[in-house]
mmCIF file of C-alpha atoms in Angstrom:
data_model
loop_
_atom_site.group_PDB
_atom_site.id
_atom_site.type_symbol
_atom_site.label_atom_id
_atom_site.label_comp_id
_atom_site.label_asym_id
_atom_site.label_seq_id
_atom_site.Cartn_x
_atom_site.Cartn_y
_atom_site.Cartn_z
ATOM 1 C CA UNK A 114 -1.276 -1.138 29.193
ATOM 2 C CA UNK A 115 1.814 -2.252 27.337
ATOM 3 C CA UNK A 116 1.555 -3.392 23.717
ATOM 4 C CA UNK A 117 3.236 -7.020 24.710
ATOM 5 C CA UNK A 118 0.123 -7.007 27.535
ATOM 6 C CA UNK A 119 -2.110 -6.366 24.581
ATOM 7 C CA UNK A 120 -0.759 -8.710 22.279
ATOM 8 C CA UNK A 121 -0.805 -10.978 24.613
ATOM 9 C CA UNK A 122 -4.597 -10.752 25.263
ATOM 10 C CA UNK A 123 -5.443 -10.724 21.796
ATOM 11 C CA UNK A 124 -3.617 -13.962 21.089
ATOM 12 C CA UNK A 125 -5.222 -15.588 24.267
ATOM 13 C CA UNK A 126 -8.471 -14.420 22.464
ATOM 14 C CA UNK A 127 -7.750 -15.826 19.050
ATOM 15 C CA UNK A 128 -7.140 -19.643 20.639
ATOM 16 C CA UNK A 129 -10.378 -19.750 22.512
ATOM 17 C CA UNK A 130 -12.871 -21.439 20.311
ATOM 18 C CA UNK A 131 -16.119 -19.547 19.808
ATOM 19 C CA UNK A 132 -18.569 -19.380 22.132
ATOM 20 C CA UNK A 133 -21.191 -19.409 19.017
ATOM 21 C CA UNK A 134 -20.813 -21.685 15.783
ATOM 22 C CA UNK A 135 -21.393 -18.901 13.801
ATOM 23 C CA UNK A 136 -18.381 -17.163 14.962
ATOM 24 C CA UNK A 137 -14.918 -16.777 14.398
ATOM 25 C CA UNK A 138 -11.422 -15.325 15.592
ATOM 26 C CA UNK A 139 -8.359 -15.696 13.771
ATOM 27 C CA UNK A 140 -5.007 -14.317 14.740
ATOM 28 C CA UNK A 141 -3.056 -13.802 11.463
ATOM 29 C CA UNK A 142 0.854 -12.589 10.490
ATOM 30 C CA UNK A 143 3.733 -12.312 8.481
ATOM 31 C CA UNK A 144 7.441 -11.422 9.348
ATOM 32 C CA UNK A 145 9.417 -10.850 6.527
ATOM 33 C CA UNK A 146 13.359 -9.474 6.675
ATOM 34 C CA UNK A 147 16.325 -9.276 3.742
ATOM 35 C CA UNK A 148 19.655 -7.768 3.659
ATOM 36 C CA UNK A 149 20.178 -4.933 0.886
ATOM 37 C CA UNK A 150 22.807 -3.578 -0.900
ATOM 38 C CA UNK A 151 22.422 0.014 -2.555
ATOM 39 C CA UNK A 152 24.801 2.118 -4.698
ATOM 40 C CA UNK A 153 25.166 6.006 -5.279
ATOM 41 C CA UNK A 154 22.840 6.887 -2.297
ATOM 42 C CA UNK A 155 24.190 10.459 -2.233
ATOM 43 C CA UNK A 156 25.988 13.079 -3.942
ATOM 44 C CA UNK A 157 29.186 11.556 -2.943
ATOM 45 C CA UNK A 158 28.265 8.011 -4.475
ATOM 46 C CA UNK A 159 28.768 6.018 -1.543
ATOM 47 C CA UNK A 160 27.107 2.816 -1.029
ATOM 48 C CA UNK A 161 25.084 1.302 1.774
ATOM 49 C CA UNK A 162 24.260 -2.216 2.941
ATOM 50 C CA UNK A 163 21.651 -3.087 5.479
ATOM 51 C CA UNK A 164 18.846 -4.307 6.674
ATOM 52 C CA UNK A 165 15.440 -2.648 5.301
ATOM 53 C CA UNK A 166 12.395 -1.517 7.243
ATOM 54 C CA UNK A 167 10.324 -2.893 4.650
ATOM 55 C CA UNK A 168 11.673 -5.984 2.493
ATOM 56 C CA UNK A 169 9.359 -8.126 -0.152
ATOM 57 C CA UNK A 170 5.974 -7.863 1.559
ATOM 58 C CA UNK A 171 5.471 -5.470 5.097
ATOM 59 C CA UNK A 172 5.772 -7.723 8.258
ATOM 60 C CA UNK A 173 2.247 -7.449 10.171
ATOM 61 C CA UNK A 174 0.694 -9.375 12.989
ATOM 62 C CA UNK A 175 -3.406 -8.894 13.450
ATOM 63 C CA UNK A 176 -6.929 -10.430 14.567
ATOM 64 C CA UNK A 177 -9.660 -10.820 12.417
ATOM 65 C CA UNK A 178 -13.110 -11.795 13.851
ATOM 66 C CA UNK A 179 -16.603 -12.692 12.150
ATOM 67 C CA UNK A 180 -19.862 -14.001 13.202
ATOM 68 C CA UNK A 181 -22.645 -14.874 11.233
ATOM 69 C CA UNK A 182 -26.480 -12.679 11.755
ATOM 70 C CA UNK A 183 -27.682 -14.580 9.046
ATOM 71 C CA UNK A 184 -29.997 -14.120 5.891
ATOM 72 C CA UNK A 185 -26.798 -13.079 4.390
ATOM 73 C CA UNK A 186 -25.702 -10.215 6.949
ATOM 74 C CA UNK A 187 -21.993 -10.648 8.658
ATOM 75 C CA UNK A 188 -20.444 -8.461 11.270
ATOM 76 C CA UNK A 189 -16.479 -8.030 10.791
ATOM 77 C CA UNK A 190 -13.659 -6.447 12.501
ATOM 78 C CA UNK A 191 -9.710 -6.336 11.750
ATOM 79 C CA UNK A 192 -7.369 -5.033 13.557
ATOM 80 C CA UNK A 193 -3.620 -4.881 12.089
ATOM 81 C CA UNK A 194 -0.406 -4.173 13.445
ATOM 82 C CA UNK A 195 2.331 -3.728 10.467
ATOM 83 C CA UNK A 196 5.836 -3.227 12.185
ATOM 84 C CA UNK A 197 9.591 -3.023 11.345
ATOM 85 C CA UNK A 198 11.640 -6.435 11.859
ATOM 86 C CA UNK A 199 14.949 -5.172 11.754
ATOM 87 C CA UNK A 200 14.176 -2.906 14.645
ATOM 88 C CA UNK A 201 10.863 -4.228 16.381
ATOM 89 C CA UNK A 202 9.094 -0.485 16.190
ATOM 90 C CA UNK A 203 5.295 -0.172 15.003
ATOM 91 C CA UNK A 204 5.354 1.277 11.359
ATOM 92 C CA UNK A 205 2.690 3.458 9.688
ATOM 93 C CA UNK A 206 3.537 6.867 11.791
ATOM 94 C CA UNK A 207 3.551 4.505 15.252
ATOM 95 C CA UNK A 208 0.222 3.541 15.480
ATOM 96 C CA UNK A 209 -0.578 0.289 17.367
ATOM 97 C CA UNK A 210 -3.173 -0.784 14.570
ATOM 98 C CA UNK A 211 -1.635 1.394 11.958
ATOM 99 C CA UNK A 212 -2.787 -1.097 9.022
ATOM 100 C CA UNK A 213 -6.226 -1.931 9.761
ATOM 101 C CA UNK A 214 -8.352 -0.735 12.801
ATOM 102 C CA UNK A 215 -12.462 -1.220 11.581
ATOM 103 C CA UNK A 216 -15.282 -2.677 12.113
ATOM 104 C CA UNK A 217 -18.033 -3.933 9.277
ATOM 105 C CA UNK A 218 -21.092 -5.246 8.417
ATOM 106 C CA UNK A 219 -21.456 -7.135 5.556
ATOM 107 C CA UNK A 220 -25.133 -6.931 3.624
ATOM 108 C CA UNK A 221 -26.637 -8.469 0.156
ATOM 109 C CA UNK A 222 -25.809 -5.512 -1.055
ATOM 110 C CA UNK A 223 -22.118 -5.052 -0.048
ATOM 111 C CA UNK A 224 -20.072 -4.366 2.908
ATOM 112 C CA UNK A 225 -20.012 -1.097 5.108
ATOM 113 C CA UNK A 226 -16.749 -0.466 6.922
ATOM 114 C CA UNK A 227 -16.298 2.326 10.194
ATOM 115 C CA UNK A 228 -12.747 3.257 11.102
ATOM 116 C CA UNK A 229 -9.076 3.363 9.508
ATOM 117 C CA UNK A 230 -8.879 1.162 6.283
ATOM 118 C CA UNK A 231 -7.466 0.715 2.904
ATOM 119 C CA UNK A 232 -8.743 3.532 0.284
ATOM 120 C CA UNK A 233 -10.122 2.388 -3.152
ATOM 121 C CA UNK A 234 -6.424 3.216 -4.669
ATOM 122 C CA UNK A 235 -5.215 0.085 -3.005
ATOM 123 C CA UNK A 236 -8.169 -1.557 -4.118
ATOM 124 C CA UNK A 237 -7.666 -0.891 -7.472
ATOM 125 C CA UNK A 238 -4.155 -1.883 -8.078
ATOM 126 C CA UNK A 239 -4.579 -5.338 -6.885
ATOM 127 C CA UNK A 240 -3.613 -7.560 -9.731
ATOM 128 C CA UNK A 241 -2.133 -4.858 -12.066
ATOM 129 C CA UNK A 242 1.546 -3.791 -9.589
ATOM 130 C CA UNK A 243 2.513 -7.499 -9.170
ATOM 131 C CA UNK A 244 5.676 -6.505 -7.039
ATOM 132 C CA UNK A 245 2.821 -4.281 -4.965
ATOM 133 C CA UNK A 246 4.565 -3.710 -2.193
ATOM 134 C CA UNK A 247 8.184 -4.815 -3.091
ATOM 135 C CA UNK A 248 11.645 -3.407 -1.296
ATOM 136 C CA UNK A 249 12.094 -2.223 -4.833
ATOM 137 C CA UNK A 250 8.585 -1.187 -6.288
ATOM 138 C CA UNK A 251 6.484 1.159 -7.072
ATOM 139 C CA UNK A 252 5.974 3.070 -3.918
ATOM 140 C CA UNK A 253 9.719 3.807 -3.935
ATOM 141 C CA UNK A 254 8.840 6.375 -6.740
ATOM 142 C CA UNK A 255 5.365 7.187 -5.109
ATOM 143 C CA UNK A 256 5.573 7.077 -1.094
ATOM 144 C CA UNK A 257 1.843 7.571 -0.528
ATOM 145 C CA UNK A 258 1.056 3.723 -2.573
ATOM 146 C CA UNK A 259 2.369 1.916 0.680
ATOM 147 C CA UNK A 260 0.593 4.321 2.753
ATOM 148 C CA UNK A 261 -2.866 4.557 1.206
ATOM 149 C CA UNK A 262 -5.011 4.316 4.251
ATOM 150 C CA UNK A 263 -7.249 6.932 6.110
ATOM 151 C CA UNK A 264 -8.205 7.238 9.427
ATOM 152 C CA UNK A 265 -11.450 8.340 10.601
ATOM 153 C CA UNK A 266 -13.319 6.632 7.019
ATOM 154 C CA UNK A 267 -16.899 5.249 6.440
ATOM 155 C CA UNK A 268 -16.109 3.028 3.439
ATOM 156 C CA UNK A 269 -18.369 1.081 1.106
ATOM 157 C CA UNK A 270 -17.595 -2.611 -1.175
ATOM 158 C CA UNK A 271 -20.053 -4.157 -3.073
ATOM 159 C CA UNK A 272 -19.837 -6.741 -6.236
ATOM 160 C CA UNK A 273 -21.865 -7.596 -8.864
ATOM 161 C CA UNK A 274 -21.454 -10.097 -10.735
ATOM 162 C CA UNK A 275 -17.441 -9.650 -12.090
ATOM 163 C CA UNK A 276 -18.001 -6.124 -11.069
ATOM 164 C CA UNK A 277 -16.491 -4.390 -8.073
ATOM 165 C CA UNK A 278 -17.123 -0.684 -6.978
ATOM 166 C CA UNK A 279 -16.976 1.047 -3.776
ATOM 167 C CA UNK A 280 -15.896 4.743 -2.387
ATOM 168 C CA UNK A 281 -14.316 5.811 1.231
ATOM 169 C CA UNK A 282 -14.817 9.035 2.766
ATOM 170 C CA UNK A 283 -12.957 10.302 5.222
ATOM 171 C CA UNK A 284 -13.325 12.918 8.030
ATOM 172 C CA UNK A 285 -9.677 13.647 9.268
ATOM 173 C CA UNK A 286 -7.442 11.196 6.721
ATOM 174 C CA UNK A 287 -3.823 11.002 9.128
ATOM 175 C CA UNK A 288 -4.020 12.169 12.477
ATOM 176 C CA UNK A 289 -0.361 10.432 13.580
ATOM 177 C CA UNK A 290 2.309 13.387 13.597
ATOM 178 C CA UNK A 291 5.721 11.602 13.604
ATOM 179 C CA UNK A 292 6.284 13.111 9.876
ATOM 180 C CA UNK A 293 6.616 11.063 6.567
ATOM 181 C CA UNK A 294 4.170 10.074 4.247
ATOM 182 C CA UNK A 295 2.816 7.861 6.592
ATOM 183 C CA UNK A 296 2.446 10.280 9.509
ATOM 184 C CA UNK A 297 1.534 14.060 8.125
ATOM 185 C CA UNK A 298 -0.709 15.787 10.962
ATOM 186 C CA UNK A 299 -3.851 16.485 8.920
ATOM 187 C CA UNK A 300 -6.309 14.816 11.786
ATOM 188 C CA UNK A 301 -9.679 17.494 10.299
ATOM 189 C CA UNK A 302 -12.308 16.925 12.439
ATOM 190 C CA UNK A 303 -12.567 20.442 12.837
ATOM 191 C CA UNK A 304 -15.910 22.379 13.207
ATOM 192 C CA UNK A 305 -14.213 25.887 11.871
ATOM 193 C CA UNK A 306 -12.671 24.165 8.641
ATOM 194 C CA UNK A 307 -14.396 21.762 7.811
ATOM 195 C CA UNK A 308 -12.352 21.063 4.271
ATOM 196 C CA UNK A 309 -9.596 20.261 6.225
ATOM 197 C CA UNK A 310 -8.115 16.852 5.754
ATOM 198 C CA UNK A 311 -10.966 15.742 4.015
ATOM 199 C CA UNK A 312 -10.511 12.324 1.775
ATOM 200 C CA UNK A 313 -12.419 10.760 -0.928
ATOM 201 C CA UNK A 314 -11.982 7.770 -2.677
ATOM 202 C CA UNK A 315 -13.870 5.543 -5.898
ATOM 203 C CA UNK A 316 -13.763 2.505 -7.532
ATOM 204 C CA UNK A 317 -15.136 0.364 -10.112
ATOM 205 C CA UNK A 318 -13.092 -2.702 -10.896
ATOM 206 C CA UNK A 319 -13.913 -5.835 -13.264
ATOM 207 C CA UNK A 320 -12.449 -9.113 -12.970
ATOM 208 C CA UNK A 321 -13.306 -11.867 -15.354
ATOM 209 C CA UNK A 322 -11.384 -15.728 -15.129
ATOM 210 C CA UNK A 323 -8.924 -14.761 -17.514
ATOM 211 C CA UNK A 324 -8.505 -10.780 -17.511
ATOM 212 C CA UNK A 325 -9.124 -7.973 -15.514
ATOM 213 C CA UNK A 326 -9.572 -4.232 -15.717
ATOM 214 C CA UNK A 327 -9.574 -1.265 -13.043
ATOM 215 C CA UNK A 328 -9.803 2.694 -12.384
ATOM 216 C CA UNK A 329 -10.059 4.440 -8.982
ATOM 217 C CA UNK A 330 -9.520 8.184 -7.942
ATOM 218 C CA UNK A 331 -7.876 9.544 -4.627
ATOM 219 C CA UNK A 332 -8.094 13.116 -3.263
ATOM 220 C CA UNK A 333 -7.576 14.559 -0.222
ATOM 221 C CA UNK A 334 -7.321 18.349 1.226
ATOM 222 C CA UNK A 335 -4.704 19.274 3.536
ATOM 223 C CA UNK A 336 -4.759 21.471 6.651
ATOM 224 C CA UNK A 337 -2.648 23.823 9.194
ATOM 225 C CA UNK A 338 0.249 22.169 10.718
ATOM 226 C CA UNK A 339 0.889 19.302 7.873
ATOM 227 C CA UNK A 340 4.576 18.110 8.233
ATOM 228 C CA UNK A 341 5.402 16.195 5.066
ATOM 229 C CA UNK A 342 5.999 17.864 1.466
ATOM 230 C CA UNK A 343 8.310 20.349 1.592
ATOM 231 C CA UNK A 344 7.016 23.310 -0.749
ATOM 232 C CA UNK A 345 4.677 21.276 -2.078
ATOM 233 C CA UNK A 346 3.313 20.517 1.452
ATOM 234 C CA UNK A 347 -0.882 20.413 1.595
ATOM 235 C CA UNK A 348 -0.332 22.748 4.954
ATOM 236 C CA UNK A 349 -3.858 24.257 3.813
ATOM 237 C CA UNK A 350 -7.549 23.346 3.324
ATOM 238 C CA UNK A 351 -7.156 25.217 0.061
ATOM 239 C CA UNK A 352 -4.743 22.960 -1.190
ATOM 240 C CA UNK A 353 -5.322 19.467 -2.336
ATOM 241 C CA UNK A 354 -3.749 16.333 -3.945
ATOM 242 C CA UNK A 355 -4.950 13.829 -6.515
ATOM 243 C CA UNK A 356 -4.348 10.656 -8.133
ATOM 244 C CA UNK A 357 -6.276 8.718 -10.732
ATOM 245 C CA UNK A 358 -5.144 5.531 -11.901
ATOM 246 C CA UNK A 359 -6.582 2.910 -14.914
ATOM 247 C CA UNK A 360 -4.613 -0.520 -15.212
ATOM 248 C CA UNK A 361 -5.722 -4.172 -15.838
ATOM 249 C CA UNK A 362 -3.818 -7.828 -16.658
ATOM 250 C CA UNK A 363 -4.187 -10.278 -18.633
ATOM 251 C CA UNK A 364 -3.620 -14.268 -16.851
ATOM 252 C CA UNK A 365 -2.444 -16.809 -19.553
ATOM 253 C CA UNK A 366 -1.986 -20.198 -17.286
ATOM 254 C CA UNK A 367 0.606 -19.452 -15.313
ATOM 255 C CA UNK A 368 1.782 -16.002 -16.678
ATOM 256 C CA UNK A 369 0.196 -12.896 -15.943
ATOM 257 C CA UNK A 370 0.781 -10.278 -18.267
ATOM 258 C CA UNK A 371 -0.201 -6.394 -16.214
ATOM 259 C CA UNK A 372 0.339 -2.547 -16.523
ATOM 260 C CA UNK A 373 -1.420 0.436 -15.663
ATOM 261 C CA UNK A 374 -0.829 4.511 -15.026
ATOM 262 C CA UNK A 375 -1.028 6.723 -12.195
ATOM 263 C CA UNK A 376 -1.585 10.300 -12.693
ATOM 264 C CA UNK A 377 -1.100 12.825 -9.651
ATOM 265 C CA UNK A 378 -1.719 16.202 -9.552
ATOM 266 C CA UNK A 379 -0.862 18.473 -6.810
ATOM 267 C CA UNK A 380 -2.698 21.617 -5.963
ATOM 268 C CA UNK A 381 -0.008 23.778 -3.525
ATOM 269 C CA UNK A 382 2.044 26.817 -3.029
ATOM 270 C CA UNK A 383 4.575 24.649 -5.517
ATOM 271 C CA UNK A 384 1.673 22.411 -7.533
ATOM 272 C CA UNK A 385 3.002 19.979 -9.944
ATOM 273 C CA UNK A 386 1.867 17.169 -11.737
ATOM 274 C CA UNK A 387 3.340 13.749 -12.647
ATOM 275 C CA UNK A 388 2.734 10.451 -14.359
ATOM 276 C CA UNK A 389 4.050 6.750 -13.529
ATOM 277 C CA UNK A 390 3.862 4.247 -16.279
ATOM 278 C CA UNK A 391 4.219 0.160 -15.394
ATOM 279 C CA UNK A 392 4.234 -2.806 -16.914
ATOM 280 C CA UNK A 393 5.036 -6.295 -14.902
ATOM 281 C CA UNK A 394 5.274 -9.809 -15.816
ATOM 282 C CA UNK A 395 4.471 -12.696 -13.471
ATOM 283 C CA UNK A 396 5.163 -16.845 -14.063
ATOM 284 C CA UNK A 397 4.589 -19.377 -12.013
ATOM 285 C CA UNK A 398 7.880 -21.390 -12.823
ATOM 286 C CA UNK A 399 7.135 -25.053 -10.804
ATOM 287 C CA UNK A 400 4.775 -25.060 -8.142
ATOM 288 C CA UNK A 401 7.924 -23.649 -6.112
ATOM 289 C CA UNK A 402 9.613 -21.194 -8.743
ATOM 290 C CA UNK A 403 7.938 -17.744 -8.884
ATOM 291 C CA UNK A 404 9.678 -15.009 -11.255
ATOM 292 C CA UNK A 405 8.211 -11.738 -11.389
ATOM 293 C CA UNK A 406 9.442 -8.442 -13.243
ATOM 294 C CA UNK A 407 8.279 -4.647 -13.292
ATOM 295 C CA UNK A 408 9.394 -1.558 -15.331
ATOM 296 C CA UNK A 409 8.462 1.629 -14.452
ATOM 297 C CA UNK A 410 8.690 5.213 -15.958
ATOM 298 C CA UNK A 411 7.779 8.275 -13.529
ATOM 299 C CA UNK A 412 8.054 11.493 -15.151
ATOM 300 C CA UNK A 413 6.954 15.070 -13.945
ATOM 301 C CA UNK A 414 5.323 17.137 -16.303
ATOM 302 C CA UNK A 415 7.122 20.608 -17.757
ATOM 303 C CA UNK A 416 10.621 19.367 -16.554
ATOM 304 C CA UNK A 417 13.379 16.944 -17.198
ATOM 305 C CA UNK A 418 13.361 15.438 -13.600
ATOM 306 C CA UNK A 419 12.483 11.498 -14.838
ATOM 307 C CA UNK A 420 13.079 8.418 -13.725
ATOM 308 C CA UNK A 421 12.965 4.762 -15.382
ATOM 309 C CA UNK A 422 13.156 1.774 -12.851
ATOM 310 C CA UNK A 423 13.655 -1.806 -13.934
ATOM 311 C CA UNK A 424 13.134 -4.651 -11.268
ATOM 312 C CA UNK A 425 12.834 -8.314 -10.915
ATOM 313 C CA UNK A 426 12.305 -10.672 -8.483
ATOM 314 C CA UNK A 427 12.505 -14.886 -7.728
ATOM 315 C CA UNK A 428 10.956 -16.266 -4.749
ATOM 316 C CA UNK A 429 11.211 -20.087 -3.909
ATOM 317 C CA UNK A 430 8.329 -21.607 -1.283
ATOM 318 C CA UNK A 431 10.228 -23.857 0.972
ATOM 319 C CA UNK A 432 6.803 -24.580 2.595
ATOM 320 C CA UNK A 433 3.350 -23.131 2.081
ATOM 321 C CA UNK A 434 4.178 -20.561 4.774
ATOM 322 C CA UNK A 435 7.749 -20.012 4.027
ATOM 323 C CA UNK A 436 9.769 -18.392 1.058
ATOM 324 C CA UNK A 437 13.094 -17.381 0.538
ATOM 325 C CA UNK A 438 13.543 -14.674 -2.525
ATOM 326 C CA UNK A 439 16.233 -12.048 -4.127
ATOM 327 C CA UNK A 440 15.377 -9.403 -5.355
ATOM 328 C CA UNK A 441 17.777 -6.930 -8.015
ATOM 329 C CA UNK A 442 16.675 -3.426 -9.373
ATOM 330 C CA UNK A 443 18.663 -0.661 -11.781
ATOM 331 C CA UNK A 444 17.427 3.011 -12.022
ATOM 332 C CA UNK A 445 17.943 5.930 -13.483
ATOM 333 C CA UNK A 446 17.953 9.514 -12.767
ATOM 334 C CA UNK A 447 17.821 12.436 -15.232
ATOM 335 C CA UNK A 448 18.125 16.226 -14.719
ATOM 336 C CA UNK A 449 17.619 17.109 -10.880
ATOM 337 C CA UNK A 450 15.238 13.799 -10.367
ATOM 338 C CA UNK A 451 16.759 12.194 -6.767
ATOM 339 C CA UNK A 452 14.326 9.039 -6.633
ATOM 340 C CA UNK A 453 15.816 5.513 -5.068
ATOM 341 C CA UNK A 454 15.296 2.356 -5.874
ATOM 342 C CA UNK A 455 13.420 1.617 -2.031
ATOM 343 C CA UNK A 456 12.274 4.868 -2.110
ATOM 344 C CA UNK A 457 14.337 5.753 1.472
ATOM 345 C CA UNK A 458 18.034 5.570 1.307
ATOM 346 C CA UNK A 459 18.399 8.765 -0.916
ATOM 347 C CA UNK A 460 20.115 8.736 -4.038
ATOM 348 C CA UNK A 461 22.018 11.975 -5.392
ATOM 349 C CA UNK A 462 20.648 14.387 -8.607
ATOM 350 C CA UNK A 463 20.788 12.912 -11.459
ATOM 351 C CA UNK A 464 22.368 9.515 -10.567
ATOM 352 C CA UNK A 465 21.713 5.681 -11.505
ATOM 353 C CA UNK A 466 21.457 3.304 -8.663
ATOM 354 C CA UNK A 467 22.092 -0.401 -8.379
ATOM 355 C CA UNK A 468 20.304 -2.403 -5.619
ATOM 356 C CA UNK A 469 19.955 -6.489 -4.609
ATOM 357 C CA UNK A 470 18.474 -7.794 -1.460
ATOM 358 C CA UNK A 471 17.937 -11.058 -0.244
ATOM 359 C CA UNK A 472 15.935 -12.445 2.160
ATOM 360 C CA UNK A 473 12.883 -14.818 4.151
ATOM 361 C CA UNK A 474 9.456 -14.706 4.777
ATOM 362 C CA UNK A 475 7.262 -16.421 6.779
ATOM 363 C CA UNK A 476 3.280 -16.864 6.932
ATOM 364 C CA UNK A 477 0.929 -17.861 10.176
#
């Protein structure tokens, strides 16, 4: 069946009302698309200009359904198509649902989740990485925070009180092949290695009305045939990765005041470790006027290979659904580091890069 069949379908779906009161379908979106402008993106120190894959916040289109078993027991599903605007093509390795595919049930006790979802490192920096998942942010210096989803996971959310905690565990964490940190080829499942592609995931998270504080921890094995890493590629059970991170903010009126680390180790034939350091400022201008900054510092250990990235951001709301925003970012390079400020348009050894973009959003 063809996806624009499928879509199709599901939108039909979403705009028949309920056959139940207690139940609900929603069909949800965003498209989002800027024009950027990048400087020393090689060796040579030419520039580029064009139109990003990913821009202020990932374009997605998805259905969300509920219905109500009552004494305080829900059943849930999402499914969640993120895709590229300035070419049309599914993102997240090429997966049709490649943001959200589960199904839930929701309990007194906390929610149970079945299928490819969020892990608790996304969870956790909610609040803390205010440009999240910015054209210039923090996954340009760490590819796997925009990609921090497993397939094949039985996850777990509950909340007490200001208190949120919950763990994923996953059987085969990425079983698209199309390379890149979103696509590596570790599907596990396997019944003669069964460390292969393994992931776990924690949280525990508190959020009171004026402040909030976080920590979560990420590891997954790797397995034969894993396509993304170069020498540091997980391309065995043996070998793992890890990240822990411990952040919080602070919300004074209309200024939010955040920062946070992220340690990750790698366990490989090349292992390594590294830190990134943030710090972010958020203000709520008008009711219109949104200005948001974030500094970063990404260092790995036992070389001189760091990076410091400065970035800020305005966004005006022409509607509740629509925004326009620019967005400007410096960074520099030292010893053989080759980050870039979006984290995909290269950027030679050693270098400092200047980037802008500009661009629109819209909600539905």
């Amino acid at each position: 069946m063809k996806l624009s069949t499928i879509a199709f379908a599901l939108m039909i779906t979403a705009a028949v009302p309920a056959a139940h009161s207690q139940s609900s379908v929603t069909l949800f979106g965003l498209v989002d698309q800027s024009i950027a402008h990048i400087t020393n993106v090689n060796a040579a120190k030419d520039s580029v200009t064009k139109m990003p894959s990913n821009s202020s916040i990932p374009s997605r289109w998805g259905v969300r359904g509920t219905e109500d078993l009552g004494n305080g027991y829900k059943a849930g599903f999402v499914l969640e198509s993120g895709f590229s605007l300035d070419s049309g093509t599914s993102m997240q390795g090429g997966r049709l649902f490649g943001r959200q595919a589960n199904v839930s049930l929701s309990t007194p006790y906390g929610t149970i989740i079945l299928g490819r979802q969020y892990s608790m490192l996304f969870h956790s920096l909610l609040g803390a990485d205010q440009l999240g998942p910015n054209l210039f942010g923090s996954a340009s210096l760490d590819p796997y925070i925009a990609n921090d989803r497993t397939d094949n996971a039985i996850g777990f959310l509950g909340r007490t009180g200001g208190f949120q905690y919950g763990a994923t565990y996953s059987f085969g964490r990425d079983t698209a092949a199309t390379g890149g940190p979103a696509a590596t080829n570790c599907a596990g499942e396997s019944a003669t290695d069964r460390k292969a592609c393994r992931q776990w995931t924690a949280l525990l998270k508190y959020d009171a009305p004026t402040w909030g504080v976080a920590g979560a921890y990420d590891k997954f094995h790797g397995g034969p045939g894993v396509v993304f890493g170069g020498p540091s590629a997980l391309n065995s059970s043996a070998y793992h990765e890890a990240r822990t991170t411990v952040n919080g903010y602070v919300q004074m009126g209309g200024l939010r005041v955040s920062g946070g680390w992220i340690g990750r180790t790698n366990r490989s034939a090349q292992s390594f470790k590294q830190d990134m350091v943030f710090a972010a400022l958020g203000y709520a201008l008008t009711p219109a006027w949104f200005l948001d900054a974030e500094v970063f510092r990404h260092t790995r250990r036992h070389s001189g290979d760091d990076t410091m990235m400065y970035v800020a951001r305005a966004t005006y709301s022409l509607s509740k659904r629509t925004a326009v925003y620019v967005t400007g970012g410096y960074l520099t390079n030292s010893g053989n580091a080759a980050n870039s400020l979006d984290g995909m348009s290269g950027a030679g050894p050693g270098l400092n890069q200047v980037g802008v973009a500009a661009g629109i959003r819209h909600a539905f």
